[in-house]
Amino acid sequence: MSLELQENKRFWFPLDNAAKIFPSVLSEEIPVVFRISAVLKEPVKINELQKALLLTEKRFPYYKVSLKKGFFWFYMEYLPKPIPIEVDSRVCRKFSENKILVRVLVKGKSISVEFSHILTDGGGAMEFFKTLIIEYSKMLGAEVPENFEYIKPDSEISEEEYEDAYNAYFKEEIPPILKRSKAFHLPFALNQKPRFRHMSAMISIEQIKAVAKQKNVNITIYLVAIYIYVLQEIFEELPFTSKFKRNKVIRLQVPVNLRGILPSKTMRNFSLFVMPEIDMRLGHYTFEEILKTVYHQISLETDAKLLNKNINRNVRSEKKFYIRAIPLFIKNAVLRMKYYSLGTKQYSGVISNIGLVKLPKDTSDLIDYFYVVNPPPNKMLKINCGIISFEDKLVMTFGSVVKSKEFEEKFRQFLEKEGVDMTIINS
Amino acid sequence: MITCKKCGVELPENANYCPLCGEPVRGKESKVIESLNISEHSKKNLEEFKSLTVFQRLKIFWQIVSFILLSAVLITTIIDLFYNNMITWSKYSTSVAVLLFINVSIFVFLNEKILLKHFLSFIALSGFILVLDIFDKSLASATKYVIPLMFIGYIIVLAFFFIAQKIKSEVFKLIAYSLITAGLVNIIIDAIIKVYVTGKISLSWSLIVCVSSFLISLLSFYFNHRIKKVSDLKRFFHL
């Protein structure tokens, strides 16, 4: 099959389970596009980057696809064009029809890749980006150790890389999980269209690690707890008449890269969410209490068996014949209606941590820092947060569609109080 | 080391322009121009024109058209006055020029509002015909069917272009839709003229035209469907 993929240039595949909802809600304001950027120490050498991209894209043919409408489902079809390399002008633009769902953006010292979430998640995109950056550094004379693990341009393409891994892990006889209650949402007024803005801030990993270690948790759990704490503060400051106070659960969506838990080589979407929450009806939570409950909830929910239950719930519905046989335009209309009620209504915020980027030494020497921009939040969610670390630099990027900077400011103040400096690097 | 002034990336030593954004490299630009032997002046003009927005270009077009129309009106009126000592036939050429001017202005200044633009152009044309009727009594009855015909014509042609824009790349679909449009136009012409002549709707020749054009358009749709490979059908209908 992998040979077939290389030779038969007219290949296609159905969308994976996580991607199925995205095409129905696509718009300029909800482009479902995320970005990973590397800011180098020197200006990008454009010729070398172009060469590196040509090498890289040959190894990832399953990313050179465009979104097509079928009668029952959307699907992705190979597009025999190079992955575009453009001047970086606006972040997370929607991909137009009949275009490859990846782009490379360059400006000055920064190289970025933007992927449609229909195609893959942060885990898949990161592998592509790593290959691109390492190949670029090799063009500039960097040495890459033989045993350094990354997807080499001349390595064999495995069939597993483009399978729908959710389906591979689907088991018939697992009970479904219960529906969650509605969650609290930020009360801020929206920006003018185009609404999306982002702001990145840098934190020293050494500093934050030390603080998190004092509390006996890892960095992700520590930041998730701060996120919830800040939301609680905003919730408590609202007048009791506010309609935003009606939903009293503060719940975060924290994506988990399943590749680390369930063995799979897939380069398409393969992540799920854990949803730590606090219930405001039970009264005020101290930061320590939040840390404790977040820690336990995340450890519980990342259990492989429970994740299986979630996969099962998501995949189950698309296995049913009577659902599959509904024409696409009806499915679309239903999914569009359900987008908020099944998704965003259930959580107050999103925080995703891509983790630490590991590169060979020579390649690392070229790079200053990385940052990641989550898909622009919709008008109900309003703000989300993406985190990526490289060497000693952790960069948090807040994506926002609201005018107020209150949330970001409170986050910064909290960290400062804990003794962690946050330097704003772009906004 | 050369960096691009516009996007800030580093270019190879021998680059004449940035491969990313297309910005020419300073210093080398003039050499290229000399070698191509383009005179500075014409190039400057061309560049100025290229840097204009679509609207600015349309405005220039509008100015030229207005000037030509105005001179045409003046010339015909003077000739008419010179030969006949009064305005006779030149009022027709003048009114046509005015109509043209109105239409061009509408299309230039209402670039974005497609519906409004066509509606106004229709009003202008109808007004023109009404005025003609007032001037020339022998044409009076024409308004009764000319204006409805025009109205239907505007709507159908507009609808056709709307559909055509969406399906650019599929030739057979385009043929099919244009045949359907033609068939519909025929039926409506027939109906309006019959109503005008006999006072009731009774279709005759147009039905035959319509049925045959619909049949051919069906064939065209089928063709369009067939030229996609069988594998396309499989992916299109995957369950």
XYZ file of C-alpha atoms in Angstrom:
666
model
C 0.000 0.000 0.000
C 2.785 2.407 0.808
C 4.272 1.785 -2.610
C 0.880 2.332 -4.087
C 0.781 5.650 -2.281
C 4.048 6.695 -3.848
C 3.203 5.519 -7.347
C -0.532 5.960 -7.607
C -0.789 9.695 -7.464
C -4.551 9.690 -7.463
C -4.953 8.289 -3.964
C -7.586 9.503 -1.546
C -8.738 8.726 1.961
C -11.754 9.428 4.169
C -11.412 11.945 7.016
C -10.390 10.537 10.358
C -12.829 10.462 13.223
C -11.656 13.689 14.893
C -11.608 15.636 11.622
C -15.177 14.778 10.618
C -16.840 17.720 12.357
C -14.432 20.415 11.113
C -15.465 20.837 7.440
C -19.063 21.522 8.495
C -18.136 24.546 10.605
C -15.343 26.011 8.440
C -15.494 29.770 7.971
C -13.162 32.763 7.894
C -13.619 33.117 11.654
C -13.368 29.388 12.397
C -10.659 28.324 9.944
C -9.609 25.257 12.001
C -5.968 26.039 11.225
C -3.090 25.933 13.686
C 0.508 27.016 13.371
C 3.880 25.965 14.668
C 6.688 28.497 14.265
C 10.403 28.458 14.786
C 12.159 31.769 15.218
C 15.784 31.445 14.130
C 18.765 33.468 15.220
C 19.558 34.553 11.646
C 17.331 35.519 8.688
C 15.949 32.503 6.831
C 17.985 31.476 3.773
C 15.172 31.138 1.297
C 16.874 28.975 -1.322
C 17.967 26.378 1.212
C 14.520 26.332 2.786
C 12.898 25.741 -0.595
C 15.223 22.806 -1.218
C 14.561 21.387 2.241
C 10.820 21.659 1.696
C 11.054 19.797 -1.627
C 12.890 16.959 0.146
C 10.462 16.931 3.051
C 7.213 16.983 1.112
C 8.253 13.883 -0.860
C 8.365 11.952 2.409
C 4.867 13.156 3.440
C 2.728 12.609 0.327
C -0.360 12.096 2.496
C -0.176 15.782 3.491
C -0.422 16.948 -0.123
C -4.179 16.587 -0.199
C -7.155 18.873 -0.578
C -10.612 18.612 0.931
C -13.342 17.293 -1.385
C -17.070 16.898 -0.998
C -18.485 13.435 -1.543
C -22.107 12.461 -1.511
C -22.070 10.977 1.997
C -18.816 12.303 3.479
C -16.019 14.708 2.842
C -12.778 13.067 1.765
C -9.210 14.071 1.025
C -7.678 13.747 -2.403
C -4.072 13.948 -3.541
C -3.221 17.249 -5.217
C -0.146 17.041 -7.476
C 1.225 20.449 -6.500
C 4.102 21.508 -4.262
C 3.353 22.625 -0.704
C 3.191 26.428 -0.994
C 5.824 28.604 0.650
C 4.530 32.126 1.231
C 5.328 35.413 2.904
C 3.913 35.374 6.403
C 1.185 38.014 6.453
C -1.758 36.858 8.555
C -1.885 34.078 11.078
C -4.146 31.022 10.622
C -5.953 31.999 7.432
C -8.583 29.583 6.201
C -7.453 27.224 3.433
C -9.405 27.891 0.253
C -11.084 25.163 -1.745
C -8.944 22.841 -3.835
C -5.777 23.890 -2.046
C -3.298 21.721 -0.171
C -4.159 21.848 3.531
C -0.607 22.786 4.591
C 1.420 25.909 4.008
C 4.888 27.073 4.937
C 5.214 30.737 5.895
C 8.401 32.733 6.102
C 9.261 36.210 7.229
C 12.628 37.510 8.347
C 13.893 35.067 10.949
C 10.779 32.952 11.344
C 9.675 29.762 9.629
C 6.132 28.573 10.280
C 3.960 25.712 9.154
C 0.196 25.987 9.197
C -1.897 22.846 9.030
C -5.606 22.416 8.732
C -6.774 20.429 11.738
C -8.751 18.330 9.260
C -5.443 16.878 8.144
C -3.589 16.293 11.377
C -3.003 17.461 14.946
C -0.019 19.089 16.624
C 1.757 15.748 16.986
C 1.691 14.996 13.257
C 2.495 18.572 12.256
C 5.476 18.620 14.625
C 7.022 15.563 12.941
C 6.730 17.244 9.545
C 8.147 20.484 10.900
C 11.052 18.685 12.573
C 12.015 17.002 9.310
C 11.781 20.346 7.493
C 13.938 22.176 10.021
C 16.531 19.421 10.296
C 16.825 19.191 6.497
C 17.146 22.970 6.343
C 19.914 22.936 8.932
C 21.671 20.156 7.005
C 21.658 22.402 3.917
C 23.496 24.953 6.032
C 26.077 22.373 7.058
C 24.649 21.040 10.317
C 25.685 17.543 11.386
C 22.857 15.209 12.408
C 23.892 12.175 14.468
C 23.072 8.830 12.816
C 20.982 7.676 15.760
C 18.926 10.846 16.094
C 15.288 9.849 15.685
C 13.207 11.795 13.211
C 11.433 10.991 9.953
C 14.226 10.949 7.393
C 13.278 12.010 3.835
C 14.573 8.773 2.328
C 12.951 6.412 4.846
C 10.160 4.045 3.877
C 6.573 5.301 4.246
C 4.630 3.002 6.509
C 0.987 2.247 5.881
C 0.277 3.031 9.510
C 1.234 6.681 9.006
C -1.934 7.544 7.123
C -4.420 5.212 8.746
C -7.234 6.465 10.939
C -5.774 5.339 14.253
C -9.055 5.935 16.094
C -10.624 3.236 13.988
C -7.709 0.923 14.643
C -8.363 1.225 18.361
C -12.117 0.919 18.168
C -13.602 -1.908 20.202
C -17.239 -2.864 19.911
C -18.292 -3.787 23.437
C -17.284 -0.766 25.490
C -19.967 1.255 27.277
C -20.386 4.890 26.233
C -19.673 7.762 28.632
C -22.182 10.222 30.007
C -22.823 13.677 28.639
C -21.237 16.576 30.513
C -23.033 19.592 31.906
C -22.652 23.076 30.396
C -19.538 24.968 31.413
C -18.812 28.586 32.293
C -17.682 30.873 29.448
C -15.696 34.090 29.500
C -17.955 37.172 29.494
C -15.807 39.438 27.263
C -17.028 41.421 24.232
C -15.848 40.235 20.805
C -13.382 41.982 18.499
C -14.360 43.377 15.115
C -13.942 40.919 12.225
C -11.394 39.553 11.485
C -11.470 38.838 15.187
C -8.456 36.668 15.797
C -5.381 38.032 17.616
C -2.588 36.210 19.364
C -0.037 37.087 21.980
C 3.028 35.057 22.878
C 4.902 35.188 26.130
C 8.149 33.534 27.110
C 8.886 31.826 30.395
C 12.135 30.294 31.613
C 11.680 26.546 31.968
C 14.129 26.419 34.834
C 12.065 28.929 36.806
C 8.696 27.340 36.189
C 10.007 23.827 36.738
C 11.324 24.839 40.134
C 7.978 26.307 41.148
C 6.012 23.324 39.830
C 8.371 20.930 41.600
C 7.660 22.627 44.917
C 4.037 21.638 44.423
C 4.980 18.147 43.217
C 3.367 18.457 39.781
C 4.619 18.772 36.205
C 4.527 21.989 34.162
C 1.355 21.111 32.220
C -0.666 20.410 35.343
C 0.701 23.542 36.974
C -0.338 25.738 34.030
C -3.727 24.027 33.724
C -4.336 24.803 37.392
C -3.429 28.469 36.893
C -5.768 28.621 33.898
C -8.622 27.270 36.012
C -7.712 29.562 38.899
C -7.831 32.647 36.647
C -11.175 31.547 35.228
C -12.458 31.137 38.785
C -11.312 34.660 39.609
C -13.150 36.084 36.603
C -16.216 34.023 37.497
C -16.239 35.277 41.071
C -15.830 38.910 40.053
C -18.960 38.799 37.890
C -22.103 40.329 39.438
C -24.500 37.609 40.569
C -27.029 38.801 37.977
C -24.707 38.033 35.066
C -26.027 35.437 32.622
C -22.501 34.019 32.419
C -22.884 32.875 36.020
C -25.636 30.451 35.111
C -23.235 27.636 34.246
C -21.234 26.975 37.340
C -18.702 24.416 36.200
C -15.261 25.563 35.106
C -13.879 22.892 32.834
C -10.815 22.894 30.596
C -10.142 20.907 27.494
C -6.593 19.582 27.549
C -5.610 17.688 24.388
C -3.582 14.547 24.940
C -1.355 13.162 22.230
C -2.446 9.530 22.059
C 0.717 8.479 20.237
C 2.475 8.561 23.571
C -0.060 6.243 25.226
C -1.377 3.909 22.535
C 1.304 2.743 20.092
C 0.626 4.162 16.630
C 2.721 5.708 13.882
C -0.158 7.675 12.440
C 0.587 11.142 11.073
C -3.075 12.109 11.024
C -5.222 13.241 13.944
C -4.683 11.074 16.976
C -5.424 13.017 20.124
C -8.190 13.130 22.669
C -9.036 15.427 25.520
C -8.982 15.175 29.228
C -11.304 17.612 30.935
C -10.305 18.648 34.436
C -13.048 20.668 36.135
C -14.093 22.408 39.307
C -17.686 22.972 40.364
C -18.331 26.499 41.630
C -21.443 25.420 43.502
C -19.103 23.806 46.023
C -17.561 27.154 46.877
C -14.238 28.874 46.345
C -11.207 26.725 45.541
C -7.723 27.660 46.720
C -4.912 27.255 44.211
C -3.600 24.221 46.114
C -7.017 22.575 45.964
C -7.209 23.172 42.234
C -3.728 21.723 41.747
C -4.706 18.616 43.663
C -7.961 17.973 41.842
C -6.425 18.718 38.414
C -3.562 16.363 39.132
C -5.886 13.518 40.080
C -8.373 14.126 37.287
C -5.678 14.203 34.624
C -3.956 11.082 35.926
C -7.276 9.265 36.027
C -8.418 10.310 32.579
C -5.162 9.578 30.782
C -5.514 5.937 31.761
C -5.387 3.879 28.550
C -8.626 2.047 29.330
C -10.570 5.237 29.872
C -9.136 6.763 26.709
C -10.373 3.698 24.861
C -13.830 4.431 26.187
C -13.642 7.930 24.735
C -12.415 6.719 21.363
C -15.228 4.235 21.383
C -17.806 6.918 22.023
C -16.516 9.080 19.203
C -16.152 6.331 16.641
C -19.322 4.438 17.518
C -21.670 6.925 15.891
C -19.865 6.994 12.568
C -19.960 3.179 12.381
C -23.755 3.093 12.232
C -25.070 2.485 8.766
C -28.087 4.753 9.093
C -25.802 7.634 10.011
C -23.347 6.943 7.230
C -26.105 6.769 4.639
C -27.375 10.302 5.324
C -26.420 12.628 2.442
C -23.620 15.033 3.297
C -25.633 18.245 3.149
C -27.972 16.969 5.877
C -25.077 15.698 7.991
C -23.440 19.081 7.580
C -26.492 20.963 8.767
C -26.839 18.707 11.818
C -23.134 18.899 12.714
C -23.207 22.671 12.399
C -26.074 22.799 14.892
C -24.386 20.335 17.235
C -20.954 22.009 17.034
C -21.556 24.266 20.013
C -23.798 21.997 22.052
C -21.622 18.884 21.790
C -18.337 20.737 21.853
C -17.712 24.238 23.092
C -20.654 24.364 25.524
C -18.936 21.714 27.616
C -15.683 23.536 28.336
C -14.544 27.003 29.394
C -11.070 26.988 27.906
C -8.493 25.034 25.946
C -4.866 24.625 26.872
C -2.643 22.404 24.780
C 0.976 21.604 25.386
C 2.970 20.352 22.420
C 5.818 19.606 24.815
C 9.559 19.885 24.522
C 11.002 20.000 20.997
C 14.157 17.911 20.730
C 16.529 18.599 17.865
C 20.134 17.654 17.073
C 22.668 20.038 18.576
C 23.733 21.731 15.326
C 20.091 22.324 14.383
C 19.237 23.646 17.838
C 22.053 26.162 17.554
C 20.225 27.890 14.698
C 16.988 28.317 16.621
C 16.018 30.907 19.184
C 12.576 29.667 20.231
C 9.382 27.977 19.032
C 5.796 29.075 19.407
C 2.497 27.460 18.542
C -0.843 29.089 17.722
C -3.950 27.027 18.435
C -6.837 27.090 15.942
C -8.644 30.432 16.499
C -11.234 29.972 19.250
C -14.890 30.411 18.353
C -17.033 33.195 19.752
C -18.222 31.098 22.683
C -14.784 29.906 23.806
C -13.135 33.313 23.123
C -9.629 32.472 24.373
C -7.338 29.467 24.142
C -3.727 28.760 24.871
C -0.941 26.806 23.169
C 2.361 25.901 24.785
C 5.633 24.660 23.335
C 9.069 24.352 24.890
C 12.537 24.431 23.413
C 15.769 24.294 25.355
C 15.153 26.634 28.300
C 12.330 28.591 26.687
C 8.683 27.822 27.228
C 6.407 29.929 25.033
C 2.713 30.314 25.792
C 0.549 31.751 23.042
C -2.887 33.085 23.880
C -5.236 33.100 20.914
C -8.145 35.437 21.425
C -11.190 36.899 19.672
C -11.988 39.451 22.379
C -10.906 43.022 23.047
C -10.158 42.519 26.718
C -6.663 41.484 27.793
C -7.889 40.823 31.325
C -7.420 37.074 31.153
C -3.843 37.218 29.871
C -3.014 39.960 32.372
C -4.347 37.928 35.307
C -2.378 34.921 34.125
C 0.824 36.982 34.019
C 0.166 38.498 37.439
C -0.359 35.087 38.967
C 2.904 33.740 37.576
C 4.715 36.839 38.759
C 3.363 36.330 42.251
C 4.715 32.802 42.166
C 8.106 34.140 41.136
C 8.002 33.280 37.430
C 8.776 36.040 34.913
C 6.730 36.211 31.740
C 8.168 38.262 28.874
C 5.782 39.214 26.092
C 7.494 38.558 22.746
C 4.811 39.431 20.239
C 1.205 40.484 20.137
C 24.842 38.457 2.292
C 21.746 40.092 0.806
C 18.453 40.253 2.631
C 15.125 41.047 1.012
C 13.918 44.538 1.934
C 10.316 43.429 2.042
C 10.137 40.051 3.761
C 13.528 39.979 5.452
C 14.793 36.592 4.249
C 18.351 35.987 3.135
C 18.813 35.649 -0.629
C 21.500 33.851 -2.630
C 24.370 36.134 -3.789
C 23.345 36.204 -7.450
C 19.623 36.840 -6.907
C 17.907 39.586 -8.891
C 14.653 39.322 -7.027
C 13.333 37.610 -3.895
C 12.001 34.117 -4.705
C 9.544 34.397 -1.820
C 7.819 37.756 -2.333
C 9.068 38.811 -5.786
C 10.639 42.048 -4.553
C 13.517 43.092 -6.881
C 16.949 43.393 -5.293
C 18.116 47.023 -5.101
C 21.104 47.961 -7.221
C 20.543 45.082 -9.583
C 17.166 46.351 -10.657
C 18.549 49.164 -12.832
C 20.958 46.841 -14.618
C 18.141 44.516 -15.580
C 16.135 47.401 -16.925
C 19.019 48.693 -19.009
C 19.594 45.288 -20.477
C 15.953 44.971 -21.411
C 16.154 48.407 -23.013
C 12.882 49.710 -21.705
C 12.773 53.483 -21.520
C 12.441 54.803 -17.975
C 9.425 56.890 -18.813
C 7.148 54.242 -20.249
C 8.147 51.815 -17.538
C 7.306 54.378 -14.889
C 3.902 54.989 -16.413
C 3.258 51.288 -16.654
C 4.279 50.798 -13.042
C 2.046 53.622 -11.939
C -0.878 52.067 -13.755
C -0.103 48.645 -12.280
C -0.020 50.038 -8.783
C -3.583 51.375 -9.123
C -6.468 49.527 -7.549
C -9.143 47.986 -9.752
C -11.479 50.844 -8.876
C -8.934 53.481 -9.853
C -8.419 51.756 -13.199
C -12.169 51.615 -13.763
C -12.388 55.306 -12.994
C -9.821 56.080 -15.683
C -11.848 53.957 -18.084
C -14.966 55.908 -17.065
C -13.256 59.253 -17.697
C -12.175 58.184 -21.184
C -15.636 56.884 -22.065
C -17.304 60.060 -20.770
C -14.983 62.195 -22.848
C -15.656 60.195 -26.028
C -19.422 60.252 -25.472
C -19.464 63.969 -24.768
C -17.516 64.749 -27.931
C -19.784 62.455 -29.956
C -22.860 64.287 -28.660
C -21.331 67.676 -29.426
C -20.238 66.695 -32.932
C -23.566 65.136 -33.958
C -25.539 68.078 -32.553
C -23.385 70.614 -34.375
C -23.674 68.723 -37.673
C -27.438 68.421 -37.221
C -27.771 72.139 -36.436
C -25.549 73.047 -39.342
C -27.593 71.143 -41.935
C -31.137 71.464 -40.595
C -30.958 74.656 -38.515
C -32.702 72.715 -35.751
C -32.261 69.496 -33.742
C -33.795 66.580 -35.619
C -32.084 63.201 -35.827
C -29.300 64.083 -33.400
C -31.652 63.743 -30.427
C -31.541 59.959 -30.955
C -27.767 59.743 -30.949
C -27.694 62.066 -27.920
C -30.162 59.961 -25.969
C -28.244 56.774 -26.827
C -25.064 58.442 -25.603
C -26.774 59.476 -22.376
C -28.010 55.908 -21.878
C -24.517 54.531 -22.476
C -23.090 57.058 -20.038
C -25.586 56.097 -17.344
C -24.849 52.401 -17.790
C -21.084 52.825 -17.743
C -21.335 55.011 -14.641
C -23.510 52.455 -12.881
C -21.090 49.650 -13.645
C -18.033 51.640 -12.632
C -19.298 53.148 -9.391
C -21.416 50.277 -8.124
C -18.725 47.678 -8.662
C -19.585 45.561 -5.624
C -23.380 45.678 -5.565
C -24.282 43.330 -8.384
C -28.032 43.256 -7.864
C -28.398 47.021 -7.443
C -26.195 47.641 -10.463
C -28.307 45.493 -12.767
C -31.525 46.834 -11.353
C -30.461 50.432 -12.022
C -29.235 49.566 -15.483
C -32.604 47.979 -16.191
C -34.426 51.077 -14.920
C -32.257 53.280 -17.133
C -32.932 51.192 -20.221
C -36.674 51.097 -19.501
C -36.696 54.845 -18.990
C -34.924 55.260 -22.286
C -37.550 53.226 -24.127
C -40.377 55.113 -22.435
C -38.828 58.422 -23.503
C -38.466 57.135 -27.061
C -42.161 56.249 -26.998
C -43.077 59.746 -25.913
C -41.021 61.309 -28.685
C -42.094 58.905 -31.388
C -45.801 58.006 -31.258
C -45.446 55.190 -33.805
C -43.490 53.149 -31.237
C -45.931 53.685 -28.363
C -47.312 50.156 -28.135
C -43.824 48.617 -27.952
C -43.423 49.368 -24.244
C -46.089 46.841 -23.356
C -43.907 43.889 -24.256
C -40.428 45.320 -24.650
C -40.032 46.193 -20.967
C -41.335 42.856 -19.590
C -39.118 41.055 -22.114
C -36.125 43.034 -21.006
C -36.935 42.446 -17.358
C -37.091 38.679 -17.783
C -33.971 38.801 -19.954
C -32.012 40.617 -17.224
C -33.085 38.160 -14.545
C -32.329 35.024 -16.541
C -28.958 36.222 -17.797
C -28.008 37.297 -14.283
C -29.006 33.907 -12.896
C -27.022 32.182 -15.615
C -23.854 34.137 -14.855
C -24.312 33.447 -11.183
C -24.408 29.700 -11.828
C -21.630 29.873 -14.416
C -19.286 31.541 -11.950
C -19.680 28.630 -9.569
C -18.870 25.909 -12.089
C -16.087 27.543 -14.101
C -14.064 24.435 -14.807
C -16.755 22.035 -15.986
C -17.407 22.727 -19.652
C -20.267 20.321 -20.194
C -22.143 21.593 -17.191
C -21.727 25.101 -18.553
C -23.129 24.052 -21.936
C -26.029 22.342 -20.214
C -26.900 25.404 -18.167
C -26.651 27.738 -21.152
C -29.015 25.479 -23.114
C -31.503 25.502 -20.261
C -31.219 29.285 -20.126
C -31.852 29.564 -23.849
C -34.886 27.286 -23.564
C -36.363 29.360 -20.749
C -35.757 32.627 -22.583
C -37.584 31.233 -25.618
C -40.625 30.200 -23.586
C -40.838 33.606 -21.987
C -40.462 35.491 -25.254
C -43.175 33.341 -26.770
C -45.481 33.856 -23.787
C -45.072 37.611 -23.617
C -45.557 38.125 -27.336
C -48.614 35.832 -27.356
C -50.123 37.761 -24.469
C -49.470 40.982 -26.327
C -50.899 39.791 -29.672
C -53.766 37.500 -28.643
C -54.303 38.454 -25.009
C -53.746 34.953 -23.572
C -50.862 32.588 -22.936
C -50.647 29.862 -25.559
C -47.200 28.472 -26.210
C -46.371 26.977 -29.580
C -42.921 27.061 -31.192
C -41.062 27.753 -27.976
C -42.164 24.439 -26.440
C -40.440 22.523 -29.200
C -37.283 24.603 -28.822
C -37.395 24.215 -25.078
C -37.886 20.438 -25.053
C -35.063 19.910 -27.505
C -32.684 22.201 -25.673
C -33.508 20.475 -22.381
C -32.862 17.077 -23.951
C -29.476 18.172 -25.228
C -28.631 19.688 -21.866
C -29.486 16.372 -20.181
C -27.099 14.680 -22.575
C -24.511 17.250 -21.650
C -24.996 16.623 -17.938
C -24.590 12.903 -18.561
C -21.390 13.573 -20.493
C -20.051 15.687 -17.690
C -20.801 12.871 -15.308
C -19.129 10.211 -17.462
C -15.843 11.958 -18.124
C -14.915 11.629 -14.481
C -13.193 8.326 -13.985
C -14.890 5.419 -12.271
C -12.519 5.776 -9.310
C -13.897 9.260 -8.795
C -17.336 7.779 -8.381
C -16.033 5.404 -5.768
C -14.525 8.142 -3.677
C -17.477 10.415 -4.237
C -19.936 7.833 -2.966
C -17.804 6.247 -0.229
C -19.919 5.326 2.760
